[in-house]
Short mmCIF file of C-alpha atoms and ligand atoms in Angstrom, two decimals:
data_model
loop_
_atom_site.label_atom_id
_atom_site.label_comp_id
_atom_site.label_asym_id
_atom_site.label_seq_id
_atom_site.Cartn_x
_atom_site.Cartn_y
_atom_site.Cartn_z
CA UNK A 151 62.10 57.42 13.24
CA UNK A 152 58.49 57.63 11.84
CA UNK A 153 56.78 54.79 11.28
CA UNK A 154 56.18 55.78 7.44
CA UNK A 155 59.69 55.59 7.03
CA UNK A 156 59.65 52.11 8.47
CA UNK A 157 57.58 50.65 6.21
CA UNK A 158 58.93 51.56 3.42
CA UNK A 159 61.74 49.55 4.35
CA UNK A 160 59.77 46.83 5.05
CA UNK A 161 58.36 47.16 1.86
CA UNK A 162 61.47 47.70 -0.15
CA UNK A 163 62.83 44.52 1.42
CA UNK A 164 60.13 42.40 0.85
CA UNK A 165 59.63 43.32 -2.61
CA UNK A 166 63.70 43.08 -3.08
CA UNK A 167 64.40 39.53 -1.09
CA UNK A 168 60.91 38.10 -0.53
CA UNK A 169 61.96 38.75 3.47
CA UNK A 170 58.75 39.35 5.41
CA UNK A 171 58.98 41.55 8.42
CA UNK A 172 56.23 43.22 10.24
CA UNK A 173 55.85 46.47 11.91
CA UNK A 174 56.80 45.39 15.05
CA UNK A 175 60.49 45.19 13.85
CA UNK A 176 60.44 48.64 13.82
CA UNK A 177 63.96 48.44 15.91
CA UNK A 178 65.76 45.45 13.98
CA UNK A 179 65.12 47.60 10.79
CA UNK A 180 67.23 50.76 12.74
CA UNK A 181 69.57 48.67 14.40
CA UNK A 182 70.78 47.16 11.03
CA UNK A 183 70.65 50.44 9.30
CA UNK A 184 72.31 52.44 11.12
CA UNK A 185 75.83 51.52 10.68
CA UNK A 186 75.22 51.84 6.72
CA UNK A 187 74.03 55.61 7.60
CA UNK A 188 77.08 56.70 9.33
CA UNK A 189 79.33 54.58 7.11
CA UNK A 190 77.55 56.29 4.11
CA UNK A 191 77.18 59.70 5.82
CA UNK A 192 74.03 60.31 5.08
CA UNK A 193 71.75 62.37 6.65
CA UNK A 194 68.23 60.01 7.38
CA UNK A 195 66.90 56.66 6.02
CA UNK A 196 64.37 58.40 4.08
CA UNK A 197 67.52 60.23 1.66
CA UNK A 198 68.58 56.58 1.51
CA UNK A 199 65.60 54.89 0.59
CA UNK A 200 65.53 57.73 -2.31
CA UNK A 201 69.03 57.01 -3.29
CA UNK A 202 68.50 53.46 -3.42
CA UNK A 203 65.40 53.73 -5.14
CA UNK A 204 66.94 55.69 -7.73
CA UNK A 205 69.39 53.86 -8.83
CA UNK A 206 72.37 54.02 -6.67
CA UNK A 207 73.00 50.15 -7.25
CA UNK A 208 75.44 50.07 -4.46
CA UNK A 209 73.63 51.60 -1.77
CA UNK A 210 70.96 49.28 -3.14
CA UNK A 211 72.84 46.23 -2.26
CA UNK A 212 74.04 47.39 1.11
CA UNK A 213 70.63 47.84 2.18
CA UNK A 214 69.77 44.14 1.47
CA UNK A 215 73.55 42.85 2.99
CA UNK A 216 72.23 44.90 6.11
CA UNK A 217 68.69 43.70 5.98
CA UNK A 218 69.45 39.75 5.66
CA UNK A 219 69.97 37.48 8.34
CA UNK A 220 73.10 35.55 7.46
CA UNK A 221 73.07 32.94 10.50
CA UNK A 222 74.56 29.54 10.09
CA UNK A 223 77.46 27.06 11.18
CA UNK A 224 79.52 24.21 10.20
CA UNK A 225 77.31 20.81 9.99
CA UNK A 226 74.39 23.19 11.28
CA UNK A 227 71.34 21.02 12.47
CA UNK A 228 73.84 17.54 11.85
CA UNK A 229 70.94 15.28 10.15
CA UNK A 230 70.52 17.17 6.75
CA UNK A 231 75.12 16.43 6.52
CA UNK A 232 74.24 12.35 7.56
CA UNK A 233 71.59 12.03 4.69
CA UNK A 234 74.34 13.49 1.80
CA UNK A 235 77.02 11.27 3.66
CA UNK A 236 74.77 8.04 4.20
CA UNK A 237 71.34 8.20 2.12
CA UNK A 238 72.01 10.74 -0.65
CA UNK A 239 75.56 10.43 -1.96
CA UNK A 240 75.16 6.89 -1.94
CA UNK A 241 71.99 6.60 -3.64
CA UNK A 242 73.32 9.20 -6.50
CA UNK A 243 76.75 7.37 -6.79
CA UNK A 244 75.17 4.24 -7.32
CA UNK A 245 72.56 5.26 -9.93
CA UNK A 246 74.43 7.77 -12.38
CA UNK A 247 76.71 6.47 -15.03
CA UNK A 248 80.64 7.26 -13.82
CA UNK A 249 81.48 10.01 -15.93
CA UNK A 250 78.68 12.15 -14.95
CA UNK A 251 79.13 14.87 -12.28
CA UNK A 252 76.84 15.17 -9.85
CA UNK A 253 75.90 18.45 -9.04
CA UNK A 254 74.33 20.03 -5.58
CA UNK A 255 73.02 23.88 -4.79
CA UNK A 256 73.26 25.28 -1.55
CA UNK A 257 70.58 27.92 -2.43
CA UNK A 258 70.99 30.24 0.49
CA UNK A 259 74.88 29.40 1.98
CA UNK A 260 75.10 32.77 3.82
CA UNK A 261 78.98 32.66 5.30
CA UNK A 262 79.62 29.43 3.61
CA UNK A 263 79.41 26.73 6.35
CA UNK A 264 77.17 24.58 4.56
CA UNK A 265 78.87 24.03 1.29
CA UNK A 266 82.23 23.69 3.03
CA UNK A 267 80.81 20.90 5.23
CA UNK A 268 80.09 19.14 1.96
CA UNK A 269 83.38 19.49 0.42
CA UNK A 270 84.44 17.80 4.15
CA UNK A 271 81.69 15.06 4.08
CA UNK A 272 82.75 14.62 0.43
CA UNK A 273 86.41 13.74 1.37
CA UNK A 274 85.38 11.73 3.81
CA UNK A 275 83.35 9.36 0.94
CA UNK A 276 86.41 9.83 -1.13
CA UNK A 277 86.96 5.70 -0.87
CA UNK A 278 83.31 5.15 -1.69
CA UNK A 279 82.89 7.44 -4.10
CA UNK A 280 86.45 7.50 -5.93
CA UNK A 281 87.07 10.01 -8.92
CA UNK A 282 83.38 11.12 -8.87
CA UNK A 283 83.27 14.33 -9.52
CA UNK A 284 81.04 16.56 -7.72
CA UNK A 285 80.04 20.17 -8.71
CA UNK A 286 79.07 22.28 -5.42
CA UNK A 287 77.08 25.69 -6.22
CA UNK A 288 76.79 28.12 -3.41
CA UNK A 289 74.24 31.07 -3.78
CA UNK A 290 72.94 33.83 -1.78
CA UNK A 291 71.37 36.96 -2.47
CA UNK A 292 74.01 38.95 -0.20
CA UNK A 293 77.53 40.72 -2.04
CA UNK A 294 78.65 41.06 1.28
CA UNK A 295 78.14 37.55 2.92
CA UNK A 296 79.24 35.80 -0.59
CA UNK A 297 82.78 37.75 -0.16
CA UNK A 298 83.02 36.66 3.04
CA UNK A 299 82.13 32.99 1.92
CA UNK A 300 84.76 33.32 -0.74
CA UNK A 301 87.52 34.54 1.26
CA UNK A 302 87.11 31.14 3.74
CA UNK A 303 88.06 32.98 6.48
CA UNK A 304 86.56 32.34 9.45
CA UNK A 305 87.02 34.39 13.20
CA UNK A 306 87.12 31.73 16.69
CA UNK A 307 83.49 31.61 17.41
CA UNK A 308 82.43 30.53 13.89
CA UNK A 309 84.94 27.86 13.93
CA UNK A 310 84.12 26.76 17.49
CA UNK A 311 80.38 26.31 16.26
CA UNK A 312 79.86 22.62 14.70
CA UNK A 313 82.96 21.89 13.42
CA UNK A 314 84.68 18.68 14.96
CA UNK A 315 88.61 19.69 15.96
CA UNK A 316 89.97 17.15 13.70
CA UNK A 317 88.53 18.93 11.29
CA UNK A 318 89.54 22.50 12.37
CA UNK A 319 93.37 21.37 12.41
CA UNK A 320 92.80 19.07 9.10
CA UNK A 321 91.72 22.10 6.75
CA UNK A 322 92.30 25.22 8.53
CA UNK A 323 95.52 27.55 9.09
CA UNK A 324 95.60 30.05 11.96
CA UNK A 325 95.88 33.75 10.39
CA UNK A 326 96.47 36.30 13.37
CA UNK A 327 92.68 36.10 15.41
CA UNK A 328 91.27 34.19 13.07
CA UNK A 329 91.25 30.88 10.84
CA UNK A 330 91.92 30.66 7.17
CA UNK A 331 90.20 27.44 4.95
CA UNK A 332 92.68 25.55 2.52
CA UNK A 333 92.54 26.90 -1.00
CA UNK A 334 91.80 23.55 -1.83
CA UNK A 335 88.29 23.29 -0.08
CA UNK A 336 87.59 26.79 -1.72
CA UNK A 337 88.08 26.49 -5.04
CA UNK A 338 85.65 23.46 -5.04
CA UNK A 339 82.44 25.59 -4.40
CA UNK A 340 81.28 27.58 -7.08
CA UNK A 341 79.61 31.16 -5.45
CA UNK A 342 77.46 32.77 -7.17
CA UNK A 343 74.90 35.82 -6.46
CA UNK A 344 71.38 34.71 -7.03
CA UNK A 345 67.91 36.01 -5.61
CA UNK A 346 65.75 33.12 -4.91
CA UNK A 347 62.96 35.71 -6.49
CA UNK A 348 64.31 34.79 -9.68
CA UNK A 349 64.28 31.85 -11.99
CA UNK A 350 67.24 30.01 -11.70
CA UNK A 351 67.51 28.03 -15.21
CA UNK A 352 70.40 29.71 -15.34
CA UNK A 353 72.24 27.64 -13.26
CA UNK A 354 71.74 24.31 -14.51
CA UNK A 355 69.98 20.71 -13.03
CA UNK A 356 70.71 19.97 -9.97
CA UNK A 357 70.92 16.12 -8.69
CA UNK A 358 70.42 17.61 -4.65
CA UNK A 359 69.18 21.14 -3.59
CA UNK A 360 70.13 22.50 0.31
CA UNK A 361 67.42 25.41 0.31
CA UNK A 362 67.84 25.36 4.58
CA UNK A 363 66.44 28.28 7.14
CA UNK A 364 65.69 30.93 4.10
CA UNK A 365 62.14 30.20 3.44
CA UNK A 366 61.39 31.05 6.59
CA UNK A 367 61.93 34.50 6.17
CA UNK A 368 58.91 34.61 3.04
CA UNK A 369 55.44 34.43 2.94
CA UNK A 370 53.34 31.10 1.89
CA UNK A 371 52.78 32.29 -2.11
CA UNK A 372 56.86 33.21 -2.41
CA UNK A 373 57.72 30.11 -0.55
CA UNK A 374 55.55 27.83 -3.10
CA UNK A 375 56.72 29.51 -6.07
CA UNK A 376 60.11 29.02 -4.82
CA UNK A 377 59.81 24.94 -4.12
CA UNK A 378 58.04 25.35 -8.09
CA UNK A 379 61.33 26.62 -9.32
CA UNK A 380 63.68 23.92 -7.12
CA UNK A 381 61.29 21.12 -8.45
CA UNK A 382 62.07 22.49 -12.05
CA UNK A 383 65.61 22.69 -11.61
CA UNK A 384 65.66 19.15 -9.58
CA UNK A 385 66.29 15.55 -11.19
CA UNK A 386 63.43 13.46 -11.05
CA UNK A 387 65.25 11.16 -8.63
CA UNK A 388 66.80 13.97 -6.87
CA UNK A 389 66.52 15.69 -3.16
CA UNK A 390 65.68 19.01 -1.27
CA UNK A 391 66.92 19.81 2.10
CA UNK A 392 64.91 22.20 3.93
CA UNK A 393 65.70 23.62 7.85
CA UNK A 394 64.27 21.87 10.64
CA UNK A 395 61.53 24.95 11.05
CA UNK A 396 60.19 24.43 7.21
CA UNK A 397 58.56 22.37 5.50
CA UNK A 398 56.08 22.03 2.34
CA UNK A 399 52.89 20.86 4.22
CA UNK A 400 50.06 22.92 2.52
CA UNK A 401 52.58 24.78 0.60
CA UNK A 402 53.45 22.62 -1.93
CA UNK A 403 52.39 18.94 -3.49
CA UNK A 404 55.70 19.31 -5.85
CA UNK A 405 57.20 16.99 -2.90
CA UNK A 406 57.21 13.98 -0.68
CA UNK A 407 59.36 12.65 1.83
CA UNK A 408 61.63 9.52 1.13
CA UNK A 409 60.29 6.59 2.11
CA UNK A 410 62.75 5.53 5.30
CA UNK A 411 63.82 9.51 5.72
CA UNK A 412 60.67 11.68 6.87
CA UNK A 413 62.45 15.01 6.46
CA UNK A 414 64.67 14.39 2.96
CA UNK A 415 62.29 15.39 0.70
CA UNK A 416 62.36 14.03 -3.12
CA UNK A 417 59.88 15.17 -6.40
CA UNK A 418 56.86 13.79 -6.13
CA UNK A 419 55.96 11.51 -9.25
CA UNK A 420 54.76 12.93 -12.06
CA UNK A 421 50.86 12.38 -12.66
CA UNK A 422 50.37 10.73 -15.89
CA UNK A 423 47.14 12.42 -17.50
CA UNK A 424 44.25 10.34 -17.10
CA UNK A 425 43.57 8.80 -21.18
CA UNK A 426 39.90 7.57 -21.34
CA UNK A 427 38.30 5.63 -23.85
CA UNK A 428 35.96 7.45 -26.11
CA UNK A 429 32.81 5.52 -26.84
CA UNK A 430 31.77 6.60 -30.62
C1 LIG B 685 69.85 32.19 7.99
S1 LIG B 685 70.87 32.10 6.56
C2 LIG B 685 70.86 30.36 6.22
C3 LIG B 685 72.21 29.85 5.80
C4 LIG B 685 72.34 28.34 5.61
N1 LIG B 685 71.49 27.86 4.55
C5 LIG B 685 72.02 27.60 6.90
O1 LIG B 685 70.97 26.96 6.98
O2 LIG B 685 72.81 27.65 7.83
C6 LIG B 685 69.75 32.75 5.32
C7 LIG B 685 70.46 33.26 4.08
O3 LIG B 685 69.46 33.50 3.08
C8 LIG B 685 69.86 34.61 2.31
N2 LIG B 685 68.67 35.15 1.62
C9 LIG B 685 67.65 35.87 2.11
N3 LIG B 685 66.78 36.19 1.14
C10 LIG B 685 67.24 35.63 0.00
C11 LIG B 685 66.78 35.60 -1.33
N4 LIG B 685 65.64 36.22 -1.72
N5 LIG B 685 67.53 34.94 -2.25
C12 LIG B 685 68.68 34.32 -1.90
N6 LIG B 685 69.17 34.31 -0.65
C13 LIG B 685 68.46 34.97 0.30
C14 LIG B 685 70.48 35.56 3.32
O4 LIG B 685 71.34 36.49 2.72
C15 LIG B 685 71.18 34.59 4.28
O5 LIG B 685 72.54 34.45 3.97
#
């Protein structure tokens, strides 16, 4: 495959997803795109490239389903689900009025896992936390991974991989190979297609933002306008969950950590402008 080729995928993927890869990946880029060629039948990745470059919406979208890595797991990384279940949830609960629902984005949930552990942490606050109602929205920029979110259905491996057995046997039904979630647990994530490129406004305030092991993936500038747009969509009291590789050191200022939690992060305060007296 020439090289050419090759980076124009690189390029159309950056430019598309904010993903960053380098030259080097000369073989992931193949090894992902293949499949799409022979499921597609077409000829080379350069006739693709064209298509999806000129318009062919679906083809589009495969090539960013193929070109995303979708890794995760139930309770992935354990510390980020203890801070909703013992610093964040509590904190929230206890400051906003009863009526008002609090409302949490998972901004890049891949297969799911991570807003399903939620709904599961949330249960288990249920006594705590009563009739509280709690809004969960799930986004990624993937058609393909959000189906598979959606239809909670989950093969041996995925449900061997951080989720306790209580658990498995409390919300899960066996379906042939693999493992079907309750309907219940589904319904209460909202799943939504959304390119972290974009401004979300759309999608509401948010009183805690999951934004884990996707940031990664961009380069410094995307990754600080990115943490510009979670601050704007954030409560002032509010937190942001990043993966244990990221953080906003000499990124972004629009942060800080809480002050017994080094990696929750909350909005830094806001700087009131300095007023100085005007001698006349
Ligand atoms: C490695 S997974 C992380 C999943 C989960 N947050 C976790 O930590 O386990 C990264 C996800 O980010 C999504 N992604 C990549 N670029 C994105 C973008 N520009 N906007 C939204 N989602 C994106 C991918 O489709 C993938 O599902």
């Amino acid at each position: 495959m020439s090289m050419m080729v090759i980076q124009r995928v690189i390029d159309f993927i950056r430019q598309q997803a904010g993903i960053v890869l380098t030259p080097e990946k000369a073989y992931f880029v193949e090894a992902r795109l293949a499949p799409v060629l022979r499921e597609e039948n077409i000829a080379s990745l350069e006739e693709m490239l064209k298509r999806a470059e000129g318009g062919d919406r679906r083809l589009h979208q495969r090539m960013v389903d193929a070109l995303t890595t979708n890794e995760t797991f139930f309770f992935r990384d354990r510390q980020p689900f203890d801070h909703f279940r013992d610093v964040i949830m509590p904190e929230l609960h206890q400051r906003r009025s009863p009526e008002k629902t609090i409302r949490i984005w998972c901004a890049a949930c891949s297969s799911g896992q991570e807003p399903y552990s939620l709904v599961m942490i949330l249960d288990e606050l249920r006594s705590k936390i009563g009739n509280r109602q709690v809004e969960i929205v799930a986004t990624d920029i993937s058609e393909a991974i959000l189906s598979k979110a959606r239809s909670g259905i989950f093969n041996q491996f995925e449900v061997q991989r951080g989720l306790p057995t209580k658990l498995l046997l409390q919300y899960f039904t066996k379906q042939g190979e693999n493992w079907k979630l309750s309907d219940d647990v589904i319904r209460r994530v909202n799943f939504q297609k959304f390119n972290l490129l974009e401004e979300p406004r759309h999608l509401g305030h948010f009183d805690a933002v999951f934004c884990r092991n996707v940031l990664i993936y961009f380069d410094r500038p995307t990754r600080s306008k990115v943490f510009d747009r979670i601050a704007g969509r954030l409560a002032p009291d509010g937190f942001l969950l990043l993966g244990g590789a990221e953080s906003t050191f000499g990124v972004t200022e629009r942060f800080v950590s809480h002050a017994r939690e080094r990696m929750l992060l909350i909005p830094a305060p806001v700087q009131k402008p300095e007023i100085r007296a005007v001698s006349a």
